[in-house]
Amino acid sequence: MEPVVALVVAAGSGSRLGGDIPKALRELDGRPLVSHSLEGLAAGGVDRAVIVIAPGLDDDFAGVVAGSPIPARCVHGGAERQDSVLNGLAAIAADPDLAAARYVLVHDAARALVPADVVRRVIEALIGGAVAAIPVLPVVDTIREVTATGSATVDRSRLRAVQTPQGFSRDVLELAHQLVADQDLQVTDDAAAVEALGYPVVLVPGDREALKVTEPLDLLFAEAIVRSHA
Ligand code: C5P
């Protein structure tokens, strides 16, 4: 069977978290966030990983690659997240060991504690025929939309918060990101890119433990989750 490849995007600066090392290398329970991500992906059925990092940080990520539970390599990202994904997809296409992969899962390194079950659900949806499958959660907060004249409540029962890993047919994701680059579109996730190409996106249940470590408080939550598993 073709390998299931994960593209782990880790090229952001993580300025909202603070600190002087890249966010993906910030430690949680004594290991970098990205190492936790690789473990969750591997446990959920991913066979290989490409980690997209900021240029110049190869030495800093060498330990992560060496300690990865699945074969992993680093490639360099770009200015925006979508540039990083495009670079990662190009590296997969150019790698003889990876070019046979039919599916690719794009995962934010910062969603360090993604449970294996979430990863599994995404892969199963792809095997079942979905072109795009993403984990989502109901929105627990009441949301207001700010308008030109004031603000208005949004019906939250129709909203979902989107997580990663997001799974795709690799050929469709390549086309989608090419379209985004050619038309200079701005997208905050990969499902939006595939949607711009006109493909449907299948939703699978996410998990609150797959929270994105963005601000210092998120790291505290993540530490509490790790302790609760001990
Ligand atoms: O900024 P944001 O929280 O949306 O970033 C989500 C993920 O995308 C992070 O894991 C970050 O490292 C990654 N990213 C990237 N290249 C960029 C910007 C963000 O790989 N240029």
Short mmCIF file of N, CA and C in Angstrom, two decimals, residues 22-147:
data_model
loop_
_atom_site.label_atom_id
_atom_site.label_comp_id
_atom_site.label_asym_id
_atom_site.label_seq_id
_atom_site.Cartn_x
_atom_site.Cartn_y
_atom_site.Cartn_z
N PRO A 22 11.89 28.67 18.32
CA PRO A 22 10.67 28.47 17.52
C PRO A 22 9.64 27.65 18.29
N LYS A 23 8.37 28.01 18.08
CA LYS A 23 7.30 27.38 18.86
C LYS A 23 7.34 25.85 18.81
N ALA A 24 7.57 25.31 17.63
CA ALA A 24 7.53 23.85 17.48
C ALA A 24 8.57 23.15 18.35
N LEU A 25 9.61 23.91 18.74
CA LEU A 25 10.67 23.31 19.58
C LEU A 25 10.46 23.59 21.07
N ARG A 26 9.43 24.37 21.38
CA ARG A 26 9.15 24.61 22.80
C ARG A 26 8.80 23.29 23.47
N GLU A 27 9.30 23.13 24.69
CA GLU A 27 9.12 21.81 25.33
C GLU A 27 7.80 21.71 26.08
N LEU A 28 7.24 20.52 25.97
CA LEU A 28 6.04 20.13 26.71
C LEU A 28 6.39 18.77 27.31
N ASP A 29 6.36 18.67 28.61
CA ASP A 29 6.73 17.41 29.27
C ASP A 29 8.13 16.93 28.82
N GLY A 30 9.05 17.88 28.66
CA GLY A 30 10.44 17.52 28.37
C GLY A 30 10.76 17.21 26.92
N ARG A 31 9.75 17.34 26.04
CA ARG A 31 10.01 17.09 24.61
C ARG A 31 9.39 18.20 23.77
N PRO A 32 9.99 18.48 22.58
CA PRO A 32 9.44 19.54 21.74
C PRO A 32 8.00 19.26 21.32
N LEU A 33 7.24 20.32 21.14
CA LEU A 33 5.84 20.18 20.69
C LEU A 33 5.77 19.33 19.43
N VAL A 34 6.68 19.57 18.48
CA VAL A 34 6.62 18.84 17.20
C VAL A 34 6.86 17.34 17.39
N SER A 35 7.63 16.97 18.40
CA SER A 35 7.85 15.54 18.66
C SER A 35 6.57 14.88 19.15
N HIS A 36 5.83 15.61 19.99
CA HIS A 36 4.52 15.08 20.41
C HIS A 36 3.61 14.90 19.19
N SER A 37 3.62 15.88 18.31
CA SER A 37 2.78 15.80 17.10
C SER A 37 3.12 14.55 16.28
N LEU A 38 4.42 14.31 16.10
CA LEU A 38 4.85 13.15 15.30
C LEU A 38 4.37 11.85 15.95
N GLU A 39 4.40 11.81 17.27
CA GLU A 39 3.94 10.60 17.96
C GLU A 39 2.45 10.36 17.74
N GLY A 40 1.65 11.43 17.84
CA GLY A 40 0.21 11.29 17.62
C GLY A 40 -0.10 10.85 16.20
N LEU A 41 0.61 11.43 15.25
CA LEU A 41 0.39 11.08 13.83
C LEU A 41 0.76 9.62 13.58
N ALA A 42 1.91 9.21 14.11
CA ALA A 42 2.37 7.82 13.92
C ALA A 42 1.38 6.85 14.56
N ALA A 43 0.92 7.18 15.76
CA ALA A 43 -0.01 6.28 16.47
C ALA A 43 -1.33 6.15 15.71
N GLY A 44 -1.67 7.20 14.94
CA GLY A 44 -2.93 7.17 14.21
C GLY A 44 -2.83 6.57 12.82
N GLY A 45 -1.63 6.16 12.39
CA GLY A 45 -1.52 5.46 11.12
C GLY A 45 -0.70 6.15 10.05
N VAL A 46 -0.04 7.26 10.39
CA VAL A 46 0.82 7.93 9.40
C VAL A 46 2.14 7.17 9.31
N ASP A 47 2.66 6.98 8.08
CA ASP A 47 3.88 6.19 7.87
C ASP A 47 5.14 7.03 7.75
N ARG A 48 5.01 8.24 7.19
CA ARG A 48 6.18 9.08 6.92
C ARG A 48 5.83 10.53 7.20
N ALA A 49 6.88 11.31 7.52
CA ALA A 49 6.60 12.73 7.79
C ALA A 49 7.60 13.63 7.09
N VAL A 50 7.09 14.76 6.61
CA VAL A 50 7.94 15.85 6.13
C VAL A 50 7.64 17.04 7.04
N ILE A 51 8.67 17.54 7.70
CA ILE A 51 8.50 18.65 8.63
C ILE A 51 8.95 19.93 7.92
N VAL A 52 8.06 20.91 7.86
CA VAL A 52 8.41 22.16 7.18
C VAL A 52 8.89 23.16 8.24
N ILE A 53 10.14 23.57 8.11
CA ILE A 53 10.76 24.42 9.15
C ILE A 53 11.27 25.73 8.53
N ALA A 54 11.55 26.69 9.38
CA ALA A 54 12.11 27.95 8.87
C ALA A 54 13.55 27.71 8.42
N PRO A 55 13.95 28.35 7.30
CA PRO A 55 15.32 28.16 6.80
C PRO A 55 16.34 28.49 7.89
N GLY A 56 17.42 27.70 7.93
CA GLY A 56 18.49 27.97 8.89
C GLY A 56 18.36 27.21 10.20
N LEU A 57 17.24 26.47 10.36
CA LEU A 57 17.03 25.79 11.65
C LEU A 57 17.24 24.27 11.57
N ASP A 58 17.87 23.82 10.47
CA ASP A 58 18.03 22.36 10.29
C ASP A 58 18.72 21.71 11.49
N ASP A 59 19.78 22.34 11.99
CA ASP A 59 20.51 21.75 13.12
C ASP A 59 19.62 21.67 14.36
N ASP A 60 18.79 22.70 14.54
CA ASP A 60 17.92 22.71 15.73
C ASP A 60 16.87 21.58 15.69
N PHE A 61 16.48 21.19 14.47
CA PHE A 61 15.46 20.14 14.33
C PHE A 61 16.07 18.74 14.16
N ALA A 62 17.41 18.66 14.14
CA ALA A 62 18.05 17.36 13.87
C ALA A 62 17.65 16.32 14.92
N GLY A 63 17.55 16.72 16.17
CA GLY A 63 17.18 15.79 17.24
C GLY A 63 15.75 15.30 17.08
N VAL A 64 14.87 16.19 16.61
CA VAL A 64 13.47 15.80 16.40
C VAL A 64 13.39 14.73 15.32
N VAL A 65 14.15 14.94 14.23
CA VAL A 65 14.15 13.97 13.12
C VAL A 65 14.71 12.64 13.61
N ALA A 66 15.82 12.70 14.35
CA ALA A 66 16.47 11.47 14.81
C ALA A 66 15.56 10.69 15.76
N GLY A 67 14.77 11.40 16.55
CA GLY A 67 13.93 10.72 17.54
C GLY A 67 12.52 10.43 17.06
N SER A 68 12.23 10.71 15.78
CA SER A 68 10.87 10.54 15.28
C SER A 68 10.48 9.06 15.23
N PRO A 69 9.26 8.73 15.61
CA PRO A 69 8.81 7.32 15.55
C PRO A 69 8.61 6.81 14.12
N ILE A 70 8.51 7.72 13.16
CA ILE A 70 8.38 7.34 11.74
C ILE A 70 9.47 8.08 10.97
N PRO A 71 9.91 7.56 9.80
CA PRO A 71 10.92 8.28 9.03
C PRO A 71 10.46 9.71 8.74
N ALA A 72 11.36 10.65 9.01
CA ALA A 72 10.99 12.06 8.84
C ALA A 72 12.16 12.82 8.24
N ARG A 73 11.86 13.89 7.52
CA ARG A 73 12.90 14.79 7.01
C ARG A 73 12.37 16.21 7.05
N CYS A 74 13.30 17.16 7.02
CA CYS A 74 12.90 18.57 7.07
C CYS A 74 13.03 19.22 5.71
N VAL A 75 12.12 20.15 5.42
CA VAL A 75 12.27 21.02 4.25
C VAL A 75 11.98 22.44 4.73
N HIS A 76 12.35 23.42 3.93
CA HIS A 76 12.19 24.81 4.36
C HIS A 76 10.84 25.39 3.94
N GLY A 77 10.26 26.19 4.84
CA GLY A 77 8.97 26.80 4.58
C GLY A 77 9.12 28.18 3.96
N GLY A 78 7.97 28.87 3.86
CA GLY A 78 7.96 30.20 3.25
C GLY A 78 7.36 31.22 4.19
N ALA A 79 7.05 32.40 3.63
CA ALA A 79 6.61 33.53 4.45
C ALA A 79 5.27 33.27 5.12
N GLU A 80 4.33 32.69 4.38
CA GLU A 80 3.00 32.40 4.91
C GLU A 80 2.83 30.90 5.03
N ARG A 81 1.86 30.50 5.86
CA ARG A 81 1.61 29.07 6.04
C ARG A 81 1.37 28.38 4.70
N GLN A 82 0.60 29.02 3.81
CA GLN A 82 0.31 28.38 2.52
C GLN A 82 1.57 28.20 1.68
N ASP A 83 2.55 29.10 1.84
CA ASP A 83 3.83 28.92 1.13
C ASP A 83 4.57 27.72 1.69
N SER A 84 4.47 27.54 3.01
CA SER A 84 5.14 26.40 3.64
C SER A 84 4.53 25.08 3.16
N VAL A 85 3.19 25.06 3.04
CA VAL A 85 2.54 23.82 2.57
C VAL A 85 2.95 23.54 1.12
N LEU A 86 2.97 24.59 0.29
CA LEU A 86 3.36 24.42 -1.12
C LEU A 86 4.78 23.85 -1.22
N ASN A 87 5.70 24.37 -0.42
CA ASN A 87 7.08 23.86 -0.43
C ASN A 87 7.12 22.40 0.01
N GLY A 88 6.33 22.08 1.02
CA GLY A 88 6.29 20.70 1.51
C GLY A 88 5.75 19.74 0.46
N LEU A 89 4.71 20.17 -0.24
CA LEU A 89 4.13 19.32 -1.29
C LEU A 89 5.15 19.09 -2.41
N ALA A 90 5.91 20.13 -2.74
CA ALA A 90 6.93 19.99 -3.80
C ALA A 90 8.00 18.99 -3.35
N ALA A 91 8.36 19.02 -2.08
CA ALA A 91 9.38 18.09 -1.57
C ALA A 91 8.87 16.64 -1.62
N ILE A 92 7.60 16.45 -1.32
CA ILE A 92 7.02 15.10 -1.38
C ILE A 92 7.07 14.59 -2.83
N ALA A 93 6.65 15.45 -3.76
CA ALA A 93 6.61 15.05 -5.17
C ALA A 93 8.00 14.70 -5.70
N ALA A 94 9.02 15.35 -5.14
CA ALA A 94 10.39 15.15 -5.64
C ALA A 94 11.11 14.02 -4.93
N ASP A 95 10.49 13.43 -3.92
CA ASP A 95 11.16 12.39 -3.12
C ASP A 95 10.70 11.01 -3.60
N PRO A 96 11.62 10.19 -4.13
CA PRO A 96 11.22 8.90 -4.69
C PRO A 96 10.51 8.00 -3.67
N ASP A 97 10.83 8.17 -2.38
CA ASP A 97 10.17 7.34 -1.36
C ASP A 97 8.75 7.80 -1.05
N LEU A 98 8.44 9.03 -1.41
CA LEU A 98 7.15 9.60 -1.01
C LEU A 98 6.21 9.85 -2.18
N ALA A 99 6.76 9.90 -3.38
CA ALA A 99 5.98 10.33 -4.54
C ALA A 99 4.81 9.39 -4.85
N ALA A 100 4.85 8.16 -4.30
CA ALA A 100 3.74 7.23 -4.54
C ALA A 100 2.56 7.48 -3.60
N ALA A 101 2.75 8.35 -2.63
CA ALA A 101 1.70 8.56 -1.63
C ALA A 101 0.43 9.13 -2.26
N ARG A 102 -0.68 8.46 -2.01
CA ARG A 102 -1.96 8.95 -2.54
C ARG A 102 -2.58 10.00 -1.61
N TYR A 103 -2.32 9.81 -0.30
CA TYR A 103 -2.91 10.72 0.68
C TYR A 103 -1.85 11.53 1.39
N VAL A 104 -2.20 12.76 1.74
CA VAL A 104 -1.31 13.56 2.57
C VAL A 104 -2.15 14.22 3.67
N LEU A 105 -1.60 14.19 4.88
CA LEU A 105 -2.25 14.85 6.01
C LEU A 105 -1.42 16.08 6.37
N VAL A 106 -2.05 17.24 6.38
CA VAL A 106 -1.33 18.46 6.77
C VAL A 106 -1.66 18.75 8.23
N HIS A 107 -0.61 18.88 9.03
CA HIS A 107 -0.82 19.04 10.47
C HIS A 107 0.00 20.20 11.01
N ASP A 108 -0.64 21.02 11.84
CA ASP A 108 0.08 22.10 12.53
C ASP A 108 0.88 21.48 13.66
N ALA A 109 2.21 21.71 13.64
CA ALA A 109 3.06 21.16 14.71
C ALA A 109 2.54 21.55 16.08
N ALA A 110 1.92 22.74 16.14
CA ALA A 110 1.47 23.27 17.43
C ALA A 110 0.28 22.51 18.01
N ARG A 111 -0.38 21.67 17.21
CA ARG A 111 -1.45 20.81 17.76
C ARG A 111 -0.79 19.53 18.25
N ALA A 112 0.01 19.70 19.31
CA ALA A 112 0.95 18.67 19.73
C ALA A 112 0.27 17.42 20.28
N LEU A 113 -0.90 17.59 20.89
CA LEU A 113 -1.49 16.45 21.59
C LEU A 113 -2.64 15.83 20.81
N VAL A 114 -2.57 15.93 19.50
CA VAL A 114 -3.65 15.34 18.69
C VAL A 114 -3.78 13.85 19.01
N PRO A 115 -4.98 13.42 19.43
CA PRO A 115 -5.14 12.00 19.74
C PRO A 115 -5.08 11.12 18.48
N ALA A 116 -4.57 9.91 18.65
CA ALA A 116 -4.45 8.97 17.51
C ALA A 116 -5.80 8.75 16.85
N ASP A 117 -6.88 8.74 17.63
CA ASP A 117 -8.21 8.49 17.07
C ASP A 117 -8.62 9.55 16.05
N VAL A 118 -8.21 10.78 16.28
CA VAL A 118 -8.55 11.85 15.33
C VAL A 118 -7.84 11.60 14.01
N VAL A 119 -6.56 11.24 14.10
CA VAL A 119 -5.75 10.95 12.91
C VAL A 119 -6.38 9.78 12.14
N ARG A 120 -6.77 8.77 12.91
CA ARG A 120 -7.36 7.57 12.31
C ARG A 120 -8.65 7.92 11.57
N ARG A 121 -9.47 8.75 12.18
CA ARG A 121 -10.76 9.12 11.55
C ARG A 121 -10.52 9.84 10.22
N VAL A 122 -9.50 10.68 10.18
CA VAL A 122 -9.19 11.42 8.94
C VAL A 122 -8.75 10.42 7.86
N ILE A 123 -7.85 9.51 8.22
CA ILE A 123 -7.34 8.55 7.23
C ILE A 123 -8.47 7.64 6.75
N GLU A 124 -9.34 7.21 7.67
CA GLU A 124 -10.45 6.32 7.28
C GLU A 124 -11.39 7.03 6.30
N ALA A 125 -11.62 8.31 6.52
CA ALA A 125 -12.50 9.05 5.60
C ALA A 125 -11.88 9.10 4.20
N LEU A 126 -10.54 9.26 4.13
CA LEU A 126 -9.87 9.30 2.82
C LEU A 126 -9.96 7.95 2.14
N ILE A 127 -9.71 6.90 2.92
CA ILE A 127 -9.78 5.54 2.34
C ILE A 127 -11.21 5.26 1.87
N GLY A 128 -12.18 5.85 2.58
CA GLY A 128 -13.59 5.68 2.21
C GLY A 128 -13.99 6.51 1.01
N GLY A 129 -13.09 7.32 0.47
CA GLY A 129 -13.39 8.03 -0.77
C GLY A 129 -13.43 9.55 -0.67
N ALA A 130 -13.27 10.10 0.54
CA ALA A 130 -13.28 11.58 0.65
C ALA A 130 -12.04 12.16 -0.02
N VAL A 131 -12.22 13.27 -0.71
CA VAL A 131 -11.08 13.99 -1.31
C VAL A 131 -10.41 14.86 -0.26
N ALA A 132 -11.24 15.34 0.67
CA ALA A 132 -10.73 16.17 1.78
C ALA A 132 -11.50 15.79 3.03
N ALA A 133 -10.78 15.58 4.14
CA ALA A 133 -11.44 15.22 5.40
C ALA A 133 -10.75 15.99 6.53
N ILE A 134 -11.56 16.69 7.32
CA ILE A 134 -10.96 17.54 8.36
C ILE A 134 -11.67 17.33 9.70
N PRO A 135 -10.91 17.39 10.81
CA PRO A 135 -11.55 17.26 12.12
C PRO A 135 -12.11 18.59 12.60
N VAL A 136 -13.32 18.54 13.14
CA VAL A 136 -13.97 19.77 13.61
C VAL A 136 -14.64 19.54 14.97
N LEU A 137 -14.90 20.64 15.66
CA LEU A 137 -15.60 20.60 16.95
C LEU A 137 -16.73 21.62 16.93
N PRO A 138 -17.81 21.30 17.67
CA PRO A 138 -18.85 22.34 17.83
C PRO A 138 -18.25 23.54 18.54
N VAL A 139 -18.80 24.70 18.30
CA VAL A 139 -18.31 25.92 18.95
C VAL A 139 -19.03 26.08 20.29
N VAL A 140 -18.28 26.24 21.38
CA VAL A 140 -18.92 26.31 22.70
C VAL A 140 -19.25 27.75 23.10
N ASP A 141 -18.51 28.70 22.58
CA ASP A 141 -18.78 30.09 22.92
C ASP A 141 -19.90 30.64 22.04
N THR A 142 -20.63 31.60 22.56
CA THR A 142 -21.52 32.36 21.70
C THR A 142 -20.64 33.34 20.92
N ILE A 143 -20.90 33.42 19.61
CA ILE A 143 -20.04 34.23 18.73
C ILE A 143 -20.82 35.45 18.24
N ARG A 144 -20.19 36.59 18.25
CA ARG A 144 -20.78 37.79 17.65
C ARG A 144 -19.95 38.21 16.45
N GLU A 145 -20.63 38.61 15.41
CA GLU A 145 -19.95 39.12 14.23
C GLU A 145 -19.95 40.65 14.29
N VAL A 146 -18.76 41.22 14.15
CA VAL A 146 -18.66 42.69 14.18
C VAL A 146 -18.97 43.21 12.79
N THR A 147 -19.92 44.14 12.72
CA THR A 147 -20.34 44.71 11.43
C THR A 147 -19.98 46.20 11.38
#
